[in-house]
Coordinates of C-alpha atoms and ligand atoms in Angstrom, one line a residue:
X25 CA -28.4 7.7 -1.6
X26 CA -25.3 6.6 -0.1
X27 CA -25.9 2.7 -0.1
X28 CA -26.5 3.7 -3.7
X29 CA -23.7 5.6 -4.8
X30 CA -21.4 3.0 -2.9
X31 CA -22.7 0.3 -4.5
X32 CA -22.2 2.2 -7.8
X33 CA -19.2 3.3 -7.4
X34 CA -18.6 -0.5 -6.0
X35 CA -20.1 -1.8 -9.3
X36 CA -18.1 0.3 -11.5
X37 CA -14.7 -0.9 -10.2
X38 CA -15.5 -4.0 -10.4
X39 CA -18.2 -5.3 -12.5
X40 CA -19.7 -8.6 -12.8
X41 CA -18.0 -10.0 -9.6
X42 CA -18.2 -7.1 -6.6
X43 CA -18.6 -9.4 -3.2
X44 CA -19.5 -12.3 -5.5
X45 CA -17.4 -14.6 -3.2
X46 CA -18.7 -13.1 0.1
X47 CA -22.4 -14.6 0.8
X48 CA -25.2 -12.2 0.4
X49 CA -25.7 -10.8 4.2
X50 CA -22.1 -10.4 4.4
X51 CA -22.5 -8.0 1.3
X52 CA -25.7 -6.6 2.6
X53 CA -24.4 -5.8 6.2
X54 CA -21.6 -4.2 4.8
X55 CA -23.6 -1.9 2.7
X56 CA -26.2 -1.1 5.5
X57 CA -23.0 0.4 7.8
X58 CA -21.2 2.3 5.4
X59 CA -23.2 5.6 5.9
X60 CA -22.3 5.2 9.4
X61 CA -18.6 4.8 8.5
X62 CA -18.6 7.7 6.4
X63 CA -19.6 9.6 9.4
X64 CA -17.2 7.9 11.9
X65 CA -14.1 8.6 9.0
X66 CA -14.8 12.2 8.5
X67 CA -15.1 12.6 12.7
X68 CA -11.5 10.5 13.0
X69 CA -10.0 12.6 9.8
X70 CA -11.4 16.2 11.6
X71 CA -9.9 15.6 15.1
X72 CA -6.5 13.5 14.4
X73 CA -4.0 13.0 16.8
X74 CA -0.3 12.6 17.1
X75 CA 1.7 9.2 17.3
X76 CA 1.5 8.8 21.6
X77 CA -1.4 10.9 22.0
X78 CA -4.1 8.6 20.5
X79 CA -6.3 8.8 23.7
X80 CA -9.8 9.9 22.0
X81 CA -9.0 7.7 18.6
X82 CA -8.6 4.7 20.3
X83 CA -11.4 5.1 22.8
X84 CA -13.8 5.5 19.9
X85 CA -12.5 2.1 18.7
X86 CA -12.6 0.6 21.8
X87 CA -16.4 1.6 22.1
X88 CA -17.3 0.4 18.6
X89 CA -15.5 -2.6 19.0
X90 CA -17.5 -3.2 22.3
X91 CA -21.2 -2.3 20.6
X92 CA -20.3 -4.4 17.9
X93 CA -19.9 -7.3 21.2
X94 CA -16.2 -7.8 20.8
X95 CA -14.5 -8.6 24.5
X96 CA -12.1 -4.9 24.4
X97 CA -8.9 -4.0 26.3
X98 CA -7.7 -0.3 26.2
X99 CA -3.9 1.2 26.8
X100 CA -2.6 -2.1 26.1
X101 CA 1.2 -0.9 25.3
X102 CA 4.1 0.5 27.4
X103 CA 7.1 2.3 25.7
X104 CA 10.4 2.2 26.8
X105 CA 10.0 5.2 29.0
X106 CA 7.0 3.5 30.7
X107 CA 4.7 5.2 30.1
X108 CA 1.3 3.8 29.1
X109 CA 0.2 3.5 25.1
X110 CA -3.4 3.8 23.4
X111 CA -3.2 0.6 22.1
X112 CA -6.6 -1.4 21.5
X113 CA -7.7 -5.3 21.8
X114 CA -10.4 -6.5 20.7
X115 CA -11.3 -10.1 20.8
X116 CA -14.5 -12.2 19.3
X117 CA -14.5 -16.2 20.0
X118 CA -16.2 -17.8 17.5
X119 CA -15.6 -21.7 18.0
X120 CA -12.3 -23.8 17.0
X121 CA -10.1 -22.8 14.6
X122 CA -7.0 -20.2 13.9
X123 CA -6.8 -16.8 15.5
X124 CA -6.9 -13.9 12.8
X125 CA -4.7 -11.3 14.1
X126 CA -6.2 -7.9 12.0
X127 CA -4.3 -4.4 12.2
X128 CA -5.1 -0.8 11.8
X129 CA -3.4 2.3 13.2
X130 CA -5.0 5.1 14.5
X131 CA -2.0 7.7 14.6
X132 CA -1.8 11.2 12.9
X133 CA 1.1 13.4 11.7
X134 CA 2.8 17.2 12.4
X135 CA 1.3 19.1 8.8
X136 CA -0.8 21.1 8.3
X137 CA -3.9 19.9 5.9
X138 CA -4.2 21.5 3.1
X139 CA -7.0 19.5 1.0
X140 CA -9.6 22.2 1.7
X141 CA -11.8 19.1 2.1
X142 CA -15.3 20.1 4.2
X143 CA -14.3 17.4 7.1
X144 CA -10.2 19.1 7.5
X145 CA -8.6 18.7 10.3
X146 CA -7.9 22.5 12.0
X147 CA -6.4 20.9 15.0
X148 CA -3.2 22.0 16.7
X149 CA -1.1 20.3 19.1
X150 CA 2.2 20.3 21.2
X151 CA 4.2 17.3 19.9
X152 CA 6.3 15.7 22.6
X153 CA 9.5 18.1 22.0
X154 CA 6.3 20.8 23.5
X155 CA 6.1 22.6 19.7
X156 CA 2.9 23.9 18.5
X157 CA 1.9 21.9 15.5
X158 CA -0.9 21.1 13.0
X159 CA -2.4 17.2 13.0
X160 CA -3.2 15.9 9.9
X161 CA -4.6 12.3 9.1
X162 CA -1.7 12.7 6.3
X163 CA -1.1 8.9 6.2
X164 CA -4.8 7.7 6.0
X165 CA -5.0 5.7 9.3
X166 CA -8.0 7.1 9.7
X167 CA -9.0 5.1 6.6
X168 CA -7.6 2.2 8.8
X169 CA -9.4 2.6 11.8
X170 CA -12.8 3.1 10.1
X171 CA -12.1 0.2 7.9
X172 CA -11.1 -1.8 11.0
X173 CA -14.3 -0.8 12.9
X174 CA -16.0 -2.0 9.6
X175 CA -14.7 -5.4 8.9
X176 CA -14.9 -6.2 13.1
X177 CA -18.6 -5.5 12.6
X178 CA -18.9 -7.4 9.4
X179 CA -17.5 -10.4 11.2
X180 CA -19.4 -10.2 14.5
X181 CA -22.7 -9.9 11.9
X182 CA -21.7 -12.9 10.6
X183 CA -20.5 -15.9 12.5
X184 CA -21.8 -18.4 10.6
X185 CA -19.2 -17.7 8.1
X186 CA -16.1 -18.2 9.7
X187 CA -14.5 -20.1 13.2
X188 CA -12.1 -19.2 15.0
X189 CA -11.0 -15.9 17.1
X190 CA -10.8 -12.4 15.5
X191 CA -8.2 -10.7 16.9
X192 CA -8.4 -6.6 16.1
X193 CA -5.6 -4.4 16.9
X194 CA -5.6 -0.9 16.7
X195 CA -2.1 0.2 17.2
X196 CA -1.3 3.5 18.4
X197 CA 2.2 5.4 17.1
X198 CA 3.0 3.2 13.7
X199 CA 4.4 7.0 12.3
X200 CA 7.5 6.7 15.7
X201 CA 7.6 3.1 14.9
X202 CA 7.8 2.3 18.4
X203 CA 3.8 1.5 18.5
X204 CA 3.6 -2.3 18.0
X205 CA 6.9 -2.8 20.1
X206 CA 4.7 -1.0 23.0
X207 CA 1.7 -3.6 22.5
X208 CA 3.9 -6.5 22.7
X209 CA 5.9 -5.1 25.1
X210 CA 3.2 -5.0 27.4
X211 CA 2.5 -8.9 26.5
X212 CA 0.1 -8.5 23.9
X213 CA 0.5 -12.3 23.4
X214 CA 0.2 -13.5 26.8
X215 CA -2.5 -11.5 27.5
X216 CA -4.6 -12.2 24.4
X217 CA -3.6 -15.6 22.9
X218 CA -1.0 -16.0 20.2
X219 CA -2.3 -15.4 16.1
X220 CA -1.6 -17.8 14.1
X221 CA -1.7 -15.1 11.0
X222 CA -1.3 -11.8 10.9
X223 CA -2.9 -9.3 8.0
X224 CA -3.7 -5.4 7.7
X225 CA -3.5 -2.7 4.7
X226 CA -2.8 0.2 4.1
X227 CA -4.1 2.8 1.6
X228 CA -1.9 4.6 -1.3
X229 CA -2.1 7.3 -3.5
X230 CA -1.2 4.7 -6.4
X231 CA -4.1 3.2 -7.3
X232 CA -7.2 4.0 -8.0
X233 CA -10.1 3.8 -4.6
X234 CA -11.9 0.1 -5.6
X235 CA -8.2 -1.5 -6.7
X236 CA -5.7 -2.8 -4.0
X237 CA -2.2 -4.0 -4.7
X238 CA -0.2 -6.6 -3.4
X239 CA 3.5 -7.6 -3.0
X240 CA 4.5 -11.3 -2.0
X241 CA 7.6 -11.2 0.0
X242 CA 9.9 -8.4 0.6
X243 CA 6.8 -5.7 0.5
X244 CA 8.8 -3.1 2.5
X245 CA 11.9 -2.1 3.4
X246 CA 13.3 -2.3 7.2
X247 CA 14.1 1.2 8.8
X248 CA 16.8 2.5 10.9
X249 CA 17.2 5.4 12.4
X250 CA 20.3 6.9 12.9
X251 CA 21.9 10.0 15.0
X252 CA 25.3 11.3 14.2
X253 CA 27.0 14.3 16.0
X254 CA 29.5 15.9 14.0
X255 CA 32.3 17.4 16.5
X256 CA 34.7 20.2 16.1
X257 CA 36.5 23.0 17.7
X258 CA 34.6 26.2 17.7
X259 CA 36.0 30.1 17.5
X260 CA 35.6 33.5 15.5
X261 CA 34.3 33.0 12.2
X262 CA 36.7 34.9 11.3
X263 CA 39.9 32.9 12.6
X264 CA 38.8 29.4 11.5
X265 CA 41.9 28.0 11.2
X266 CA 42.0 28.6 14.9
X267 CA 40.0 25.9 15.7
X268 CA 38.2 23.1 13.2
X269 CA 34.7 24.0 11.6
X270 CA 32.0 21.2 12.1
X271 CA 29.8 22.2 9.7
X272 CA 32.3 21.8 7.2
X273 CA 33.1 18.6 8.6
X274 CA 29.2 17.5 8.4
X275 CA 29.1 18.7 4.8
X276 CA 31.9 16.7 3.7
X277 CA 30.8 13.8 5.5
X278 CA 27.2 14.5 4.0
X279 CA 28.6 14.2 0.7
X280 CA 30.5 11.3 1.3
X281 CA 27.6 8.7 2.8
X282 CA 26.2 9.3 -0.6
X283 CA 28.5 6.5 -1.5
X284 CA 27.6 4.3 0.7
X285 CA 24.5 3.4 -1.6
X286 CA 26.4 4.3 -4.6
X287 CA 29.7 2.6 -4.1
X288 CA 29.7 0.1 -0.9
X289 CA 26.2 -1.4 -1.1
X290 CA 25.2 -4.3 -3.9
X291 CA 23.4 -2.4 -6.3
X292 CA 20.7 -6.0 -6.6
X293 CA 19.8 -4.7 -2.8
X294 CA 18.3 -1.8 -2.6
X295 CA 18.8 0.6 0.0
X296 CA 18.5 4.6 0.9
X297 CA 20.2 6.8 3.1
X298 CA 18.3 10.3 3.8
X299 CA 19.4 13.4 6.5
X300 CA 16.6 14.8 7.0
X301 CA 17.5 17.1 10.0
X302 CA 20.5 19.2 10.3
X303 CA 20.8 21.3 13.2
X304 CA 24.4 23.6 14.2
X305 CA 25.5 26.9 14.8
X306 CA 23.3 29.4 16.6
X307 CA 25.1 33.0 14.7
X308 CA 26.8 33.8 11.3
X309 CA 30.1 34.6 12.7
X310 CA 30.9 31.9 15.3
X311 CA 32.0 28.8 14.5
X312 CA 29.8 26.2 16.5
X313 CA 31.2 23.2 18.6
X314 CA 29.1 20.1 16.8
X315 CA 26.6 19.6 14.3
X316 CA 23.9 17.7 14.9
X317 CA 22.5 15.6 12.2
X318 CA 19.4 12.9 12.1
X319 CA 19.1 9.9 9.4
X320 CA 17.0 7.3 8.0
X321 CA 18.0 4.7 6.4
X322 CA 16.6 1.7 4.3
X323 CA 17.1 -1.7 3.1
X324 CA 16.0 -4.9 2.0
X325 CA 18.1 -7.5 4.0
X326 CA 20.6 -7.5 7.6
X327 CA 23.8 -7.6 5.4
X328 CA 22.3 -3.7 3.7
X329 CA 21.7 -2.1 6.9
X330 CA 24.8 -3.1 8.3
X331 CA 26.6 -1.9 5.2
X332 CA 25.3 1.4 5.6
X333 CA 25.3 1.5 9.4
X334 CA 29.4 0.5 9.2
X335 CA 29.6 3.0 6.0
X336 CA 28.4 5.7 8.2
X337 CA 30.9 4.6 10.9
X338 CA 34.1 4.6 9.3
X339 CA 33.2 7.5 7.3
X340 CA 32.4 9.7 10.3
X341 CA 35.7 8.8 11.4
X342 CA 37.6 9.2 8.2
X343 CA 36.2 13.0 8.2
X344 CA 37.5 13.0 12.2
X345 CA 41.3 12.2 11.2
X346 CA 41.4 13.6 8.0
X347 CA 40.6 17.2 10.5
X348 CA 43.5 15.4 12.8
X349 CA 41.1 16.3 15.9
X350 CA 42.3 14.7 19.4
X351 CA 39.9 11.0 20.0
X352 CA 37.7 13.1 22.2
X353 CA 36.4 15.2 19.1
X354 CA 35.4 11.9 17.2
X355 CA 32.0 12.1 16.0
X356 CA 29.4 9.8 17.4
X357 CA 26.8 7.5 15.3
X358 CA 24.2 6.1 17.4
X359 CA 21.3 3.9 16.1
X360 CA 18.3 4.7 17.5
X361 CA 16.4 1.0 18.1
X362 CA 13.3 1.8 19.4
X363 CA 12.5 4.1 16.1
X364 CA 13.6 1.4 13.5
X365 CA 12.0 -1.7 12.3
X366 CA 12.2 -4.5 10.5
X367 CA 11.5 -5.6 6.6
X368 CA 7.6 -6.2 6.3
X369 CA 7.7 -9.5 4.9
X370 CA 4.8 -11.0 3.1
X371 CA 4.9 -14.4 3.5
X372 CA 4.2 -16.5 -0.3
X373 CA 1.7 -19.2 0.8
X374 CA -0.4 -16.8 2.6
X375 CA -0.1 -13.9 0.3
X376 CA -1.1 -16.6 -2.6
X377 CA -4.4 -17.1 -0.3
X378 CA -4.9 -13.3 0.6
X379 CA -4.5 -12.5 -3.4
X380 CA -7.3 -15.4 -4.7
X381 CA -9.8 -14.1 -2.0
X382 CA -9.0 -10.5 -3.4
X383 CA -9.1 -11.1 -7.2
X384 CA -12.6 -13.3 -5.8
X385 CA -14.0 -10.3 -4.1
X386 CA -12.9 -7.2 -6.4
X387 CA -12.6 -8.7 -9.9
X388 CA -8.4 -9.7 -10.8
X389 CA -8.4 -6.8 -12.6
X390 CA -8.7 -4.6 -9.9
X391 CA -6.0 -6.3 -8.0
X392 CA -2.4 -5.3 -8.5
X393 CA 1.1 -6.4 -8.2
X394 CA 3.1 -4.1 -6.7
X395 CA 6.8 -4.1 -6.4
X396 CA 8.4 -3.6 -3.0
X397 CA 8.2 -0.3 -1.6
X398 CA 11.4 1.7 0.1
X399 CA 8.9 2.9 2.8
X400 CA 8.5 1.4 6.5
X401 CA 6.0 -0.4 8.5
X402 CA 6.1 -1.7 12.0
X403 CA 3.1 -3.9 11.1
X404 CA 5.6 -7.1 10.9
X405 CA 6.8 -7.2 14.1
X406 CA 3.7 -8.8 15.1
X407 CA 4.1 -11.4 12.9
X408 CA 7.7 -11.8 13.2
X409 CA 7.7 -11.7 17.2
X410 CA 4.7 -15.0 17.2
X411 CA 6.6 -16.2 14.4
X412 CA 3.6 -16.5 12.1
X413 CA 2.9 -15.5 8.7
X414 CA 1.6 -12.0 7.6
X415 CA 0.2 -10.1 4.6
X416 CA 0.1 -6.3 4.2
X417 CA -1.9 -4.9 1.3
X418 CA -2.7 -1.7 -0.2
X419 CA -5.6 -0.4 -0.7
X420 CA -6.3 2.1 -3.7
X421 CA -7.3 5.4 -2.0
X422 CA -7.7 7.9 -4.9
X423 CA -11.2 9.8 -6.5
X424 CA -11.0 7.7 -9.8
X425 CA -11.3 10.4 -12.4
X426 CA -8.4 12.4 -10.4
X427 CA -6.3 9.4 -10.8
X428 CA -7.6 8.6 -14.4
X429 CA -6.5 12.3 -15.4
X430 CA -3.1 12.1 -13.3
X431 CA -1.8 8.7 -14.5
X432 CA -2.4 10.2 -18.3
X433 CA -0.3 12.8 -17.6
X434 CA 2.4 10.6 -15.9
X435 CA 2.0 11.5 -12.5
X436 CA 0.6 10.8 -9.1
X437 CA -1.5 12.9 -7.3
X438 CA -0.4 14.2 -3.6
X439 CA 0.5 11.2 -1.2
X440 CA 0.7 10.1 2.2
X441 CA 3.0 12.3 4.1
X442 CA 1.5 15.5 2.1
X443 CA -0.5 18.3 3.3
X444 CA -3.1 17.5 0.0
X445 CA -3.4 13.6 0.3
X446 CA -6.7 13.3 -0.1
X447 CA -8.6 9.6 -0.1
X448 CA -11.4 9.5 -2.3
X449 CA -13.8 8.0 1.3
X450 CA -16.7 6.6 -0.2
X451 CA -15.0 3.6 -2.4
X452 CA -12.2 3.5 -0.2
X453 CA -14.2 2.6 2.6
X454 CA -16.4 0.3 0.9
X455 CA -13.3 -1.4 -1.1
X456 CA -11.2 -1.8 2.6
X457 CA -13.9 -3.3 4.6
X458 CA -15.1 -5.8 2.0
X459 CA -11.5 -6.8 0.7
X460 CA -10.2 -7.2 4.3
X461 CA -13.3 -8.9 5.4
X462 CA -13.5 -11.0 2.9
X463 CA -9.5 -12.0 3.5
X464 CA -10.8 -12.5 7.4
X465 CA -13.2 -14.9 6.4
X466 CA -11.4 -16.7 3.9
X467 CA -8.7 -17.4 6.7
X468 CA -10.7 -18.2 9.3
X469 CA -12.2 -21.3 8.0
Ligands
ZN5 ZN1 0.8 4.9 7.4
ZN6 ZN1 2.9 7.3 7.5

């Protein structure tokens, strides 16, 4: 019933030409393991788990990756603080040729789900600040994982097909952007060989489940993350000019690094500048020492982040003298490096490749061409530290009629990073594994 409804749903995406490109046992072993991965998905979406505490994800990919005969390291990652990360390897030798680096991430996020779906996730965890929180797969790297279990099978199942080393990587903590840092910081590369090509995906809320889209170059932007601490001179609230209010200082300087995008940046490079956490104060009626504030930022080349980065420098201190407070009072703007990360950068020649084996495999009317996206990835950083080239795509991840009914009324339905993002599993699952197998193969020749 389920082979069936996938291949339906498979045909009806993409008629005429669905897997047409892959040989027939590479379409037939991917249909026979799709109930399976249905099952595995819905078990991964129920029990998610928070960037740094992937410890049951990632040993159910390190067992799969194992039955399915691949060679598997586990906690392969260290983080700045040293301690150890749930980071995966899987490797599978088949003969001479290129090594295939392919990525999925396994990490979850603090909401709460509210699809109402029958697999949900009811889980509650501490985060590492010790909060009680709910997990939710509200980025769909549970779609990643399962697809990634999928594809490693479809390429063990098939050797004759392809040469060359598959390397899968399930990457723990892509949501802190420290995750892939970890891996190679604990010499990924030594340890496992160096890729000589890098690709992954990642689902979206913008196409239809059975499409995928795809950017060549700039695909996203690079991320920085930012802490600024507003200082003043506390008192009585009711004697401010006593002392000098912070929280008056951090709304005016609030206001004014809404220029920096407006006024200092190049308007032909795009870039954003968000606070999204303001913390200062702890009573109505006393004037606090400091505000605390936390940023992201984003941009498309080195010469926009360090527009914003020196924007939110001299504008800090501009709101420091214009309050005349003494040089011990100036605010501090500290760049947080281990939570930013580079422009994903999909590289032409191989994107070129990645996009004929797509429009080959789903029908070029089911492949888009996005434009670049002001969201963040740390999948580049593999590619960029073994200086090879990479491809990200995205994979369509919505029921078809919901997206049908939304797109006619000019919207989107709920995306990643919502409580009600809701991947349509069947198709998606069927439309990952075969487009990112079929890209395996086609670059492993
Ligand atoms: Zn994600
Ligand atoms: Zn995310």
């Amino acid at each position: 019933m389920l082979i069936a409804r996938l291949a339906l749903s498979c045909l009806c995406a993409a008629p005429v030409v669905c897997a047409q490109n892959l040989p027939q046992n590479i379409a037939r072993s991917e249909s026979a393991q799709l109930p399976g991965l249905l099952a595995t998905y819905k078990q991964i979406h129920a029990h998610p788990e928070l960037s740094h505490f992937e410890a049951n994800t990632s040993a159910l990919l390190a067992e799969e990756l194992r039955q399915a005969g691949y060679t598997v390291t586990d906690h392969v990652g260290v983080y700045p603080d040293g301690t150890h990360a749930y980071g995966v390897v899987g490797i599978l030798k088949n003969g001479a040729g290129p090594t295939l680096l392919i990525r999925g991430d396994m990490d979850a996020l603090p909401i709460v789900e509210e699809t109402g779906v029958a697999y949900a996730s009811h889980v509650m965890s501490k985060n590492k600040a010790g909060q009680e929180v709910g997990v939710m797969h509200a980025c769909g790297h549970d779609v990643h994982t399962t697809v990634l279990i999928g594809t490693a099978r479809t390429l063990a199942a098939n050797r004759s097909a392809w040469y060359g080393t598959a390397m899968i990587v399930g990457q723990p903590s892509e949501e802190t952007i420290d995750g892939a840092k970890a891996m190679l910081a604990d010499h990924l590369y030594e340890r496992f060989g160096k890729p000589d090509m890098v690709i992954g995906l990642h689902d979206t809320n913008a196409h239809a489940a059975g499409t995928v889209g795809i950017t060549a170059g700039p695909a996203m932007a690079s991320s920085t993350s930012v802490d600024v601490t507003i200082r003043g001179i506390g008192g009585h609230g009711a004697y401010p000019y006593a002392g000098r209010d912070p929280i008056v200082l951090a709304a005016e300087y609030i206001l004014q690094i809404q220029t920096i995008v407006s006024r200092e940046e190049d308007p032909r490079d795009p870039a954003v500048v968000t606070v999204g956490d303001i913390h200062g104060g702890t009573k109505r009626n006393i004037i606090p020492d400091e505000v605390k504030l936390e940023l992201t930022t984003r941009a498309f080349s080195d010469k926009g982040r360090q527009v914003i980065l020196d924007g939110l420098r001299q504008m800090a201190a501009g709101v420091a003298t214009s309050a005349s407070l003494p040089a011990d009072k100036f605010p501090t703007v500290t760049v947080d490096e281990a939570e930013s990360t580079p422009v994903t950068f999909n590289d032409p020649a191989l994107t070129a490749r990645v996009r004929t084996t797509l429009e080959g495999t789903l029908g070029a009317a089911n492949v888009y061409t996005d434009p670049p996206a002001m969201g963040s990835e740390d999948v580049g950083v593999f590619g960029l530290e073994a200086h090879v080239p990479s491809v990200y795509f995205w994979l369509g991840a919505m029921y078809p009629d919901r997206f049908a009914a939304a797109t006619a009324q000019g919207k989107l339905l709920p995306g990643p990073h919502t409580s009600h993002f809701e991947p349509d599993p069947e198709p998606t699952l069927a439309t990952g594994v075969q487009a990112l197998s079929a890209v395996a193969i086609s670059l492993l020749q």
